[in-house]
């Protein structure tokens, strides 16, 4: 089994993911690295004892350079949570952190899979790729929460349990996300659920206003549990060779006519990272939205 290293291992995302992953027994060891060494150590001790009767995964802490031997790195480093009008508000602070991480990763002379989970993820994932010059398939940006909230909004509108809904969101992890109504299916039925135009508008409203509603709570925390569960799901796909198709922010090389950015697309993951960017048929409107999302991401980078 592999070893997982977590940068930002004492933060909300790092600790919730460590617990979710440890509880599932996906790795033989999880190493938490954080500038707050005492806090990272306390989480490592606590999580290891919490799961010792079930999976027995080893939890430890280490300096960031000690993660160079890890097969997979979860990069959860980022500036503290703040009230923001958009995920783009985190760019200036987080790009400086990512530039520092790139210099560290370059001196490792290894090639781990790097799953990043900071905002704005599409810009940061691509900049980390450019700065380290590792193969593009080794970089995975986390955006699964968009798909989860899309399914949740469909359930709220239709009454169909989320567990029976298959759907996907691609595009930007932000205002230009592209909910793919064309991919909507119900697992216990041959025909896709019918949604009226009014229902679709209500669903889009739910997912487009979620971020501002959450920010207005001024809780000082991100959606740590949602992300922890989602990251555990992505990491489970990386450690296997499943045929499951999910959405991640990845770096295309001509797929969907896109290059020179990281953007949410349907993918299959595996032990090499991004095994395949899956090209599915999009409606004309969905393709236009994807193009607009790509332009927005490139403009944000500049």
PDB file of C-alpha atoms in Angstrom:
ATOM      1  CA  UNK A   1       0.000   0.000   0.000  1.00  0.00           C
ATOM      2  CA  UNK A   2       1.059   3.569  -0.661  1.00  0.00           C
ATOM      3  CA  UNK A   3       2.122   6.400   1.640  1.00  0.00           C
ATOM      4  CA  UNK A   4       0.183   9.658   1.644  1.00  0.00           C
ATOM      5  CA  UNK A   5       1.837  12.935   2.585  1.00  0.00           C
ATOM      6  CA  UNK A   6      -0.297  15.946   3.497  1.00  0.00           C
ATOM      7  CA  UNK A   7       1.050  19.488   3.201  1.00  0.00           C
ATOM      8  CA  UNK A   8      -1.004  21.654   5.526  1.00  0.00           C
ATOM      9  CA  UNK A   9      -1.622  18.573   7.629  1.00  0.00           C
ATOM     10  CA  UNK A  10      -2.757  20.490  10.716  1.00  0.00           C
ATOM     11  CA  UNK A  11      -5.408  22.535   8.900  1.00  0.00           C
ATOM     12  CA  UNK A  12      -9.096  21.783   8.478  1.00  0.00           C
ATOM     13  CA  UNK A  13      -8.801  20.163   5.055  1.00  0.00           C
ATOM     14  CA  UNK A  14      -5.662  18.261   5.956  1.00  0.00           C
ATOM     15  CA  UNK A  15      -7.058  16.787   9.166  1.00  0.00           C
ATOM     16  CA  UNK A  16     -10.549  15.934   7.907  1.00  0.00           C
ATOM     17  CA  UNK A  17      -9.077  14.211   4.872  1.00  0.00           C
ATOM     18  CA  UNK A  18      -6.510  12.372   6.991  1.00  0.00           C
ATOM     19  CA  UNK A  19      -9.285  11.028   9.200  1.00  0.00           C
ATOM     20  CA  UNK A  20     -11.551  10.023   6.293  1.00  0.00           C
ATOM     21  CA  UNK A  21      -8.687   8.335   4.436  1.00  0.00           C
ATOM     22  CA  UNK A  22      -7.366   6.594   7.553  1.00  0.00           C
ATOM     23  CA  UNK A  23     -10.839   5.295   8.430  1.00  0.00           C
ATOM     24  CA  UNK A  24     -11.050   3.716   4.962  1.00  0.00           C
ATOM     25  CA  UNK A  25      -7.572   2.172   5.175  1.00  0.00           C
ATOM     26  CA  UNK A  26      -6.490   3.502   1.785  1.00  0.00           C
ATOM     27  CA  UNK A  27      -2.803   3.948   2.763  1.00  0.00           C
ATOM     28  CA  UNK A  28      -0.439   2.146   5.062  1.00  0.00           C
ATOM     29  CA  UNK A  29       0.883   5.439   6.426  1.00  0.00           C
ATOM     30  CA  UNK A  30      -0.176   9.096   6.427  1.00  0.00           C
ATOM     31  CA  UNK A  31       2.416  11.793   7.146  1.00  0.00           C
ATOM     32  CA  UNK A  32       1.170  15.193   8.269  1.00  0.00           C
ATOM     33  CA  UNK A  33       3.450  18.151   7.556  1.00  0.00           C
ATOM     34  CA  UNK A  34       2.664  21.631   8.856  1.00  0.00           C
ATOM     35  CA  UNK A  35       4.479  24.651  10.240  1.00  0.00           C
ATOM     36  CA  UNK A  36       2.362  24.145  13.381  1.00  0.00           C
ATOM     37  CA  UNK A  37       4.254  21.034  14.391  1.00  0.00           C
ATOM     38  CA  UNK A  38       2.630  20.553  17.771  1.00  0.00           C
ATOM     39  CA  UNK A  39      -0.871  20.748  16.265  1.00  0.00           C
ATOM     40  CA  UNK A  40       0.038  18.305  13.498  1.00  0.00           C
ATOM     41  CA  UNK A  41       1.448  15.895  16.079  1.00  0.00           C
ATOM     42  CA  UNK A  42      -1.702  16.121  18.211  1.00  0.00           C
ATOM     43  CA  UNK A  43      -3.891  15.303  15.202  1.00  0.00           C
ATOM     44  CA  UNK A  44      -1.646  12.398  14.199  1.00  0.00           C
ATOM     45  CA  UNK A  45      -1.840  10.896  17.696  1.00  0.00           C
ATOM     46  CA  UNK A  46      -5.592  11.429  17.932  1.00  0.00           C
ATOM     47  CA  UNK A  47      -6.470  10.015  14.493  1.00  0.00           C
ATOM     48  CA  UNK A  48      -4.192   6.991  14.871  1.00  0.00           C
ATOM     49  CA  UNK A  49      -5.867   6.067  18.144  1.00  0.00           C
ATOM     50  CA  UNK A  50      -9.341   6.753  16.745  1.00  0.00           C
ATOM     51  CA  UNK A  51      -8.936   4.224  13.920  1.00  0.00           C
ATOM     52  CA  UNK A  52      -6.624   1.694  15.613  1.00  0.00           C
ATOM     53  CA  UNK A  53      -9.390  -0.907  16.063  1.00  0.00           C
ATOM     54  CA  UNK A  54     -10.508  -0.729  12.446  1.00  0.00           C
ATOM     55  CA  UNK A  55      -7.718  -0.117   9.943  1.00  0.00           C
ATOM     56  CA  UNK A  56      -4.547   0.387  11.966  1.00  0.00           C
ATOM     57  CA  UNK A  57      -3.109   2.960   9.549  1.00  0.00           C
ATOM     58  CA  UNK A  58       0.071   4.587  10.872  1.00  0.00           C
ATOM     59  CA  UNK A  59      -0.087   8.357  11.408  1.00  0.00           C
ATOM     60  CA  UNK A  60       3.101  10.382  11.730  1.00  0.00           C
ATOM     61  CA  UNK A  61       4.443  13.895  11.227  1.00  0.00           C
ATOM     62  CA  UNK A  62       7.443  15.184   9.330  1.00  0.00           C
ATOM     63  CA  UNK A  63       9.180  18.113   7.714  1.00  0.00           C
ATOM     64  CA  UNK A  64       7.994  18.920   4.221  1.00  0.00           C
ATOM     65  CA  UNK A  65      11.135  17.463   2.622  1.00  0.00           C
ATOM     66  CA  UNK A  66      10.349  14.128   4.266  1.00  0.00           C
ATOM     67  CA  UNK A  67       7.317  13.864   1.992  1.00  0.00           C
ATOM     68  CA  UNK A  68       9.511  13.347  -1.077  1.00  0.00           C
ATOM     69  CA  UNK A  69       9.307   9.576  -0.594  1.00  0.00           C
ATOM     70  CA  UNK A  70       5.490   9.619  -0.591  1.00  0.00           C
ATOM     71  CA  UNK A  71       3.613   8.151  -3.547  1.00  0.00           C
ATOM     72  CA  UNK A  72       0.843  10.750  -3.331  1.00  0.00           C
ATOM     73  CA  UNK A  73       0.852  14.278  -1.905  1.00  0.00           C
ATOM     74  CA  UNK A  74      -2.281  16.062  -0.788  1.00  0.00           C
ATOM     75  CA  UNK A  75      -1.477  19.741  -1.034  1.00  0.00           C
ATOM     76  CA  UNK A  76      -3.879  21.455   1.378  1.00  0.00           C
ATOM     77  CA  UNK A  77      -1.661  24.482   2.040  1.00  0.00           C
ATOM     78  CA  UNK A  78      -3.279  27.884   1.788  1.00  0.00           C
ATOM     79  CA  UNK A  79      -3.899  31.229   3.425  1.00  0.00           C
ATOM     80  CA  UNK A  80      -6.386  31.344   6.320  1.00  0.00           C
ATOM     81  CA  UNK A  81     -10.094  31.315   5.542  1.00  0.00           C
ATOM     82  CA  UNK A  82     -11.596  34.772   5.127  1.00  0.00           C
ATOM     83  CA  UNK A  83     -14.855  36.337   3.995  1.00  0.00           C
ATOM     84  CA  UNK A  84     -14.573  36.452   0.216  1.00  0.00           C
ATOM     85  CA  UNK A  85     -16.863  37.403  -2.636  1.00  0.00           C
ATOM     86  CA  UNK A  86     -15.234  34.810  -4.882  1.00  0.00           C
ATOM     87  CA  UNK A  87     -12.664  32.016  -4.676  1.00  0.00           C
ATOM     88  CA  UNK A  88     -10.440  34.257  -6.805  1.00  0.00           C
ATOM     89  CA  UNK A  89      -9.924  36.475  -3.742  1.00  0.00           C
ATOM     90  CA  UNK A  90      -7.512  33.830  -2.428  1.00  0.00           C
ATOM     91  CA  UNK A  91      -5.244  33.951  -5.480  1.00  0.00           C
ATOM     92  CA  UNK A  92      -2.666  36.533  -4.386  1.00  0.00           C
ATOM     93  CA  UNK A  93      -1.981  34.865  -1.045  1.00  0.00           C
ATOM     94  CA  UNK A  94      -2.078  31.288  -2.280  1.00  0.00           C
ATOM     95  CA  UNK A  95       0.044  31.820  -5.396  1.00  0.00           C
ATOM     96  CA  UNK A  96       2.933  32.898  -3.172  1.00  0.00           C
ATOM     97  CA  UNK A  97       2.570  29.699  -1.114  1.00  0.00           C
ATOM     98  CA  UNK A  98       2.408  27.567  -4.262  1.00  0.00           C
ATOM     99  CA  UNK A  99       5.535  29.192  -5.691  1.00  0.00           C
ATOM    100  CA  UNK A 100       7.418  28.288  -2.507  1.00  0.00           C
ATOM    101  CA  UNK A 101       6.092  24.725  -2.695  1.00  0.00           C
ATOM    102  CA  UNK A 102       7.178  24.441  -6.314  1.00  0.00           C
ATOM    103  CA  UNK A 103      10.777  25.252  -5.382  1.00  0.00           C
ATOM    104  CA  UNK A 104      10.698  22.582  -2.683  1.00  0.00           C
ATOM    105  CA  UNK A 105       9.145  19.958  -4.958  1.00  0.00           C
ATOM    106  CA  UNK A 106      11.684  20.624  -7.732  1.00  0.00           C
ATOM    107  CA  UNK A 107      14.600  19.749  -5.469  1.00  0.00           C
ATOM    108  CA  UNK A 108      13.047  16.406  -4.505  1.00  0.00           C
ATOM    109  CA  UNK A 109      13.872  14.837  -7.887  1.00  0.00           C
ATOM    110  CA  UNK A 110      10.897  12.527  -7.445  1.00  0.00           C
ATOM    111  CA  UNK A 111       7.548  12.495  -9.230  1.00  0.00           C
ATOM    112  CA  UNK A 112       4.644  12.024  -6.806  1.00  0.00           C
ATOM    113  CA  UNK A 113       1.015  12.484  -7.744  1.00  0.00           C
ATOM    114  CA  UNK A 114      -0.041  15.863  -6.337  1.00  0.00           C
ATOM    115  CA  UNK A 115      -3.691  16.425  -5.449  1.00  0.00           C
ATOM    116  CA  UNK A 116      -4.195  20.120  -4.655  1.00  0.00           C
ATOM    117  CA  UNK A 117      -7.165  21.611  -2.819  1.00  0.00           C
ATOM    118  CA  UNK A 118      -6.624  25.378  -2.512  1.00  0.00           C
ATOM    119  CA  UNK A 119      -8.496  28.207  -4.239  1.00  0.00           C
ATOM    120  CA  UNK A 120      -8.701  29.208  -7.013  1.00  0.00           C
ATOM    121  CA  UNK A 121      -7.779  25.599  -7.797  1.00  0.00           C
ATOM    122  CA  UNK A 122      -7.780  25.814 -11.586  1.00  0.00           C
ATOM    123  CA  UNK A 123      -5.185  28.597 -11.629  1.00  0.00           C
ATOM    124  CA  UNK A 124      -3.072  27.156  -8.815  1.00  0.00           C
ATOM    125  CA  UNK A 125      -2.985  23.610 -10.184  1.00  0.00           C
ATOM    126  CA  UNK A 126      -1.699  24.863 -13.534  1.00  0.00           C
ATOM    127  CA  UNK A 127       0.873  27.193 -11.998  1.00  0.00           C
ATOM    128  CA  UNK A 128       2.253  24.369  -9.850  1.00  0.00           C
ATOM    129  CA  UNK A 129       2.514  22.203 -12.971  1.00  0.00           C
ATOM    130  CA  UNK A 130       4.335  24.954 -14.888  1.00  0.00           C
ATOM    131  CA  UNK A 131       6.720  25.707 -12.053  1.00  0.00           C
ATOM    132  CA  UNK A 132       7.732  22.100 -11.368  1.00  0.00           C
ATOM    133  CA  UNK A 133       7.753  20.800 -14.968  1.00  0.00           C
ATOM    134  CA  UNK A 134       6.500  17.370 -13.939  1.00  0.00           C
ATOM    135  CA  UNK A 135       4.185  15.388 -16.272  1.00  0.00           C
ATOM    136  CA  UNK A 136       0.723  16.945 -16.501  1.00  0.00           C
ATOM    137  CA  UNK A 137      -1.029  13.726 -15.528  1.00  0.00           C
ATOM    138  CA  UNK A 138       0.551  13.935 -12.049  1.00  0.00           C
ATOM    139  CA  UNK A 139      -1.453  17.082 -11.170  1.00  0.00           C
ATOM    140  CA  UNK A 140      -5.032  16.791  -9.960  1.00  0.00           C
ATOM    141  CA  UNK A 141      -7.083  19.758  -8.754  1.00  0.00           C
ATOM    142  CA  UNK A 142      -9.926  19.024  -6.352  1.00  0.00           C
ATOM    143  CA  UNK A 143     -13.361  20.276  -7.415  1.00  0.00           C
ATOM    144  CA  UNK A 144     -15.632  17.364  -6.499  1.00  0.00           C
ATOM    145  CA  UNK A 145     -17.727  19.546  -4.197  1.00  0.00           C
ATOM    146  CA  UNK A 146     -19.276  21.183  -7.285  1.00  0.00           C
ATOM    147  CA  UNK A 147     -20.626  17.837  -8.488  1.00  0.00           C
ATOM    148  CA  UNK A 148     -21.787  16.881  -5.000  1.00  0.00           C
ATOM    149  CA  UNK A 149     -23.696  20.158  -4.584  1.00  0.00           C
ATOM    150  CA  UNK A 150     -25.218  19.764  -8.053  1.00  0.00           C
ATOM    151  CA  UNK A 151     -26.562  16.347  -7.073  1.00  0.00           C
ATOM    152  CA  UNK A 152     -27.739  17.743  -3.727  1.00  0.00           C
ATOM    153  CA  UNK A 153     -29.589  20.599  -5.494  1.00  0.00           C
ATOM    154  CA  UNK A 154     -31.253  18.145  -7.910  1.00  0.00           C
ATOM    155  CA  UNK A 155     -32.367  16.069  -4.943  1.00  0.00           C
ATOM    156  CA  UNK A 156     -33.740  19.129  -3.144  1.00  0.00           C
ATOM    157  CA  UNK A 157     -35.708  20.094  -6.234  1.00  0.00           C
ATOM    158  CA  UNK A 158     -37.013  16.651  -7.231  1.00  0.00           C
ATOM    159  CA  UNK A 159     -37.082  14.602  -4.041  1.00  0.00           C
ATOM    160  CA  UNK A 160     -34.892  11.909  -5.614  1.00  0.00           C
ATOM    161  CA  UNK A 161     -32.333  10.623  -3.066  1.00  0.00           C
ATOM    162  CA  UNK A 162     -28.809  11.832  -3.835  1.00  0.00           C
ATOM    163  CA  UNK A 163     -27.609   8.220  -3.707  1.00  0.00           C
ATOM    164  CA  UNK A 164     -29.670   7.499  -6.840  1.00  0.00           C
ATOM    165  CA  UNK A 165     -28.498  10.520  -8.835  1.00  0.00           C
ATOM    166  CA  UNK A 166     -25.604  10.514 -11.290  1.00  0.00           C
ATOM    167  CA  UNK A 167     -24.583  13.906 -12.660  1.00  0.00           C
ATOM    168  CA  UNK A 168     -21.446  15.983 -13.121  1.00  0.00           C
ATOM    169  CA  UNK A 169     -20.107  19.534 -13.073  1.00  0.00           C
ATOM    170  CA  UNK A 170     -17.115  20.594 -15.179  1.00  0.00           C
ATOM    171  CA  UNK A 171     -15.536  23.958 -16.031  1.00  0.00           C
ATOM    172  CA  UNK A 172     -14.237  26.423 -13.455  1.00  0.00           C
ATOM    173  CA  UNK A 173     -14.384  25.715  -9.742  1.00  0.00           C
ATOM    174  CA  UNK A 174     -16.167  29.016  -9.250  1.00  0.00           C
ATOM    175  CA  UNK A 175     -18.705  31.244 -10.954  1.00  0.00           C
ATOM    176  CA  UNK A 176     -18.144  29.622 -14.350  1.00  0.00           C
ATOM    177  CA  UNK A 177     -18.859  26.055 -13.309  1.00  0.00           C
ATOM    178  CA  UNK A 178     -20.771  24.077 -15.936  1.00  0.00           C
ATOM    179  CA  UNK A 179     -23.490  21.766 -14.558  1.00  0.00           C
ATOM    180  CA  UNK A 180     -24.065  19.034 -17.117  1.00  0.00           C
ATOM    181  CA  UNK A 181     -27.805  18.429 -17.125  1.00  0.00           C
ATOM    182  CA  UNK A 182     -27.174  16.255 -20.182  1.00  0.00           C
ATOM    183  CA  UNK A 183     -25.356  13.706 -17.981  1.00  0.00           C
ATOM    184  CA  UNK A 184     -28.170  13.414 -15.427  1.00  0.00           C
ATOM    185  CA  UNK A 185     -29.342   9.851 -14.860  1.00  0.00           C
ATOM    186  CA  UNK A 186     -31.173   7.963 -12.136  1.00  0.00           C
ATOM    187  CA  UNK A 187     -29.533   4.715 -11.050  1.00  0.00           C
ATOM    188  CA  UNK A 188     -32.776   2.840 -10.446  1.00  0.00           C
ATOM    189  CA  UNK A 189     -34.469   3.862 -13.698  1.00  0.00           C
ATOM    190  CA  UNK A 190     -33.777   3.427 -17.393  1.00  0.00           C
ATOM    191  CA  UNK A 191     -34.880   6.945 -18.291  1.00  0.00           C
ATOM    192  CA  UNK A 192     -33.287  10.139 -16.997  1.00  0.00           C
ATOM    193  CA  UNK A 193     -35.433  12.256 -14.660  1.00  0.00           C
ATOM    194  CA  UNK A 194     -37.367  14.996 -16.422  1.00  0.00           C
ATOM    195  CA  UNK A 195     -36.563  18.519 -15.266  1.00  0.00           C
ATOM    196  CA  UNK A 196     -38.622  21.522 -16.326  1.00  0.00           C
ATOM    197  CA  UNK A 197     -36.924  24.789 -17.212  1.00  0.00           C
ATOM    198  CA  UNK A 198     -38.117  26.212 -13.900  1.00  0.00           C
ATOM    199  CA  UNK A 199     -36.569  23.312 -11.984  1.00  0.00           C
ATOM    200  CA  UNK A 200     -33.275  23.768 -13.814  1.00  0.00           C
ATOM    201  CA  UNK A 201     -33.289  27.466 -12.955  1.00  0.00           C
ATOM    202  CA  UNK A 202     -33.930  26.657  -9.286  1.00  0.00           C
ATOM    203  CA  UNK A 203     -31.074  24.128  -9.276  1.00  0.00           C
ATOM    204  CA  UNK A 204     -28.667  26.609 -10.863  1.00  0.00           C
ATOM    205  CA  UNK A 205     -29.734  29.227  -8.323  1.00  0.00           C
ATOM    206  CA  UNK A 206     -29.003  26.847  -5.437  1.00  0.00           C
ATOM    207  CA  UNK A 207     -25.505  25.996  -6.616  1.00  0.00           C
ATOM    208  CA  UNK A 208     -24.597  29.511  -7.728  1.00  0.00           C
ATOM    209  CA  UNK A 209     -25.581  31.156  -4.436  1.00  0.00           C
ATOM    210  CA  UNK A 210     -24.177  28.508  -2.110  1.00  0.00           C
ATOM    211  CA  UNK A 211     -20.720  30.095  -1.776  1.00  0.00           C
ATOM    212  CA  UNK A 212     -21.997  33.551  -0.860  1.00  0.00           C
ATOM    213  CA  UNK A 213     -24.483  32.125   1.655  1.00  0.00           C
ATOM    214  CA  UNK A 214     -21.734  30.106   3.314  1.00  0.00           C
ATOM    215  CA  UNK A 215     -19.366  33.086   3.364  1.00  0.00           C
ATOM    216  CA  UNK A 216     -22.037  35.285   4.947  1.00  0.00           C
ATOM    217  CA  UNK A 217     -22.045  32.995   7.966  1.00  0.00           C
ATOM    218  CA  UNK A 218     -18.560  34.354   8.759  1.00  0.00           C
ATOM    219  CA  UNK A 219     -17.711  31.113  10.534  1.00  0.00           C
ATOM    220  CA  UNK A 220     -14.002  31.377   9.751  1.00  0.00           C
ATOM    221  CA  UNK A 221     -13.916  27.836   8.365  1.00  0.00           C
ATOM    222  CA  UNK A 222     -14.140  26.254   4.938  1.00  0.00           C
ATOM    223  CA  UNK A 223     -16.350  23.281   4.075  1.00  0.00           C
ATOM    224  CA  UNK A 224     -13.895  20.897   5.701  1.00  0.00           C
ATOM    225  CA  UNK A 225     -16.073  17.830   6.121  1.00  0.00           C
ATOM    226  CA  UNK A 226     -17.516  18.003   2.613  1.00  0.00           C
ATOM    227  CA  UNK A 227     -14.008  18.395   1.203  1.00  0.00           C
ATOM    228  CA  UNK A 228     -12.562  15.707   3.466  1.00  0.00           C
ATOM    229  CA  UNK A 229     -15.096  13.144   2.271  1.00  0.00           C
ATOM    230  CA  UNK A 230     -14.667  14.260  -1.344  1.00  0.00           C
ATOM    231  CA  UNK A 231     -10.873  14.154  -1.218  1.00  0.00           C
ATOM    232  CA  UNK A 232     -10.998  10.673   0.290  1.00  0.00           C
ATOM    233  CA  UNK A 233     -13.135   9.628  -2.671  1.00  0.00           C
ATOM    234  CA  UNK A 234     -10.651  11.088  -5.170  1.00  0.00           C
ATOM    235  CA  UNK A 235      -7.686   9.521  -3.370  1.00  0.00           C
ATOM    236  CA  UNK A 236      -9.436   6.146  -3.418  1.00  0.00           C
ATOM    237  CA  UNK A 237      -9.730   6.405  -7.209  1.00  0.00           C
ATOM    238  CA  UNK A 238      -6.049   7.315  -7.493  1.00  0.00           C
ATOM    239  CA  UNK A 239      -5.005   4.240  -5.513  1.00  0.00           C
ATOM    240  CA  UNK A 240      -7.044   1.884  -7.718  1.00  0.00           C
ATOM    241  CA  UNK A 241      -7.630   1.383 -11.439  1.00  0.00           C
ATOM    242  CA  UNK A 242     -11.369   1.982 -11.358  1.00  0.00           C
ATOM    243  CA  UNK A 243     -13.280   2.794 -14.540  1.00  0.00           C
ATOM    244  CA  UNK A 244     -15.334   5.390 -12.659  1.00  0.00           C
ATOM    245  CA  UNK A 245     -15.500   8.769 -14.374  1.00  0.00           C
ATOM    246  CA  UNK A 246     -15.337  11.807 -12.102  1.00  0.00           C
ATOM    247  CA  UNK A 247     -14.663  15.510 -12.521  1.00  0.00           C
ATOM    248  CA  UNK A 248     -11.290  16.979 -11.527  1.00  0.00           C
ATOM    249  CA  UNK A 249      -9.358  20.069 -12.529  1.00  0.00           C
ATOM    250  CA  UNK A 250      -6.747  18.717 -14.926  1.00  0.00           C
ATOM    251  CA  UNK A 251      -4.422  19.925 -17.667  1.00  0.00           C
ATOM    252  CA  UNK A 252      -5.719  19.054 -21.148  1.00  0.00           C
ATOM    253  CA  UNK A 253      -3.560  18.690 -24.235  1.00  0.00           C
ATOM    254  CA  UNK A 254      -6.143  19.241 -26.937  1.00  0.00           C
ATOM    255  CA  UNK A 255      -9.061  17.416 -25.324  1.00  0.00           C
ATOM    256  CA  UNK A 256     -12.237  19.497 -25.751  1.00  0.00           C
ATOM    257  CA  UNK A 257     -10.060  21.823 -27.834  1.00  0.00           C
ATOM    258  CA  UNK A 258      -8.309  23.099 -24.687  1.00  0.00           C
ATOM    259  CA  UNK A 259      -4.644  23.723 -23.835  1.00  0.00           C
ATOM    260  CA  UNK A 260      -2.602  25.977 -21.583  1.00  0.00           C
ATOM    261  CA  UNK A 261      -4.724  25.759 -18.422  1.00  0.00           C
ATOM    262  CA  UNK A 262      -6.180  23.509 -15.750  1.00  0.00           C
ATOM    263  CA  UNK A 263      -9.961  23.108 -15.829  1.00  0.00           C
ATOM    264  CA  UNK A 264     -12.624  20.734 -14.556  1.00  0.00           C
ATOM    265  CA  UNK A 265     -13.141  17.851 -16.999  1.00  0.00           C
ATOM    266  CA  UNK A 266     -14.382  14.243 -16.839  1.00  0.00           C
ATOM    267  CA  UNK A 267     -11.467  11.935 -16.055  1.00  0.00           C
ATOM    268  CA  UNK A 268     -10.480   8.435 -15.051  1.00  0.00           C
ATOM    269  CA  UNK A 269      -7.860   8.330 -12.309  1.00  0.00           C
ATOM    270  CA  UNK A 270      -5.369   5.674 -11.337  1.00  0.00           C
ATOM    271  CA  UNK A 271      -1.927   4.926  -9.982  1.00  0.00           C
ATOM    272  CA  UNK A 272      -0.316   7.099 -12.671  1.00  0.00           C
ATOM    273  CA  UNK A 273      -2.567  10.039 -11.773  1.00  0.00           C
ATOM    274  CA  UNK A 274      -4.852  11.167 -14.598  1.00  0.00           C
ATOM    275  CA  UNK A 275      -5.205   8.035 -16.717  1.00  0.00           C
ATOM    276  CA  UNK A 276      -7.582   9.553 -19.242  1.00  0.00           C
ATOM    277  CA  UNK A 277      -9.490  12.744 -19.942  1.00  0.00           C
ATOM    278  CA  UNK A 278     -12.837  11.372 -21.078  1.00  0.00           C
ATOM    279  CA  UNK A 279     -14.457  13.270 -23.935  1.00  0.00           C
ATOM    280  CA  UNK A 280     -18.222  13.044 -23.554  1.00  0.00           C
ATOM    281  CA  UNK A 281     -20.829  14.557 -25.822  1.00  0.00           C
ATOM    282  CA  UNK A 282     -21.863  18.007 -24.625  1.00  0.00           C
ATOM    283  CA  UNK A 283     -24.852  20.032 -25.706  1.00  0.00           C
ATOM    284  CA  UNK A 284     -24.135  23.179 -27.718  1.00  0.00           C
ATOM    285  CA  UNK A 285     -24.918  25.329 -24.674  1.00  0.00           C
ATOM    286  CA  UNK A 286     -22.678  23.260 -22.386  1.00  0.00           C
ATOM    287  CA  UNK A 287     -19.785  23.531 -24.837  1.00  0.00           C
ATOM    288  CA  UNK A 288     -20.242  27.311 -24.993  1.00  0.00           C
ATOM    289  CA  UNK A 289     -20.217  27.455 -21.198  1.00  0.00           C
ATOM    290  CA  UNK A 290     -17.031  25.355 -21.066  1.00  0.00           C
ATOM    291  CA  UNK A 291     -15.324  27.720 -23.517  1.00  0.00           C
ATOM    292  CA  UNK A 292     -16.378  30.705 -21.393  1.00  0.00           C
ATOM    293  CA  UNK A 293     -15.033  28.979 -18.272  1.00  0.00           C
ATOM    294  CA  UNK A 294     -11.681  28.386 -19.970  1.00  0.00           C
ATOM    295  CA  UNK A 295     -11.440  32.054 -20.963  1.00  0.00           C
ATOM    296  CA  UNK A 296     -12.267  33.156 -17.415  1.00  0.00           C
ATOM    297  CA  UNK A 297      -9.554  30.895 -15.950  1.00  0.00           C
ATOM    298  CA  UNK A 298      -6.929  32.185 -18.380  1.00  0.00           C
ATOM    299  CA  UNK A 299      -7.889  35.793 -17.621  1.00  0.00           C
ATOM    300  CA  UNK A 300      -7.607  35.127 -13.884  1.00  0.00           C
ATOM    301  CA  UNK A 301      -4.083  33.783 -14.392  1.00  0.00           C
ATOM    302  CA  UNK A 302      -2.962  36.988 -16.054  1.00  0.00           C
TER     303      UNK A 302
END
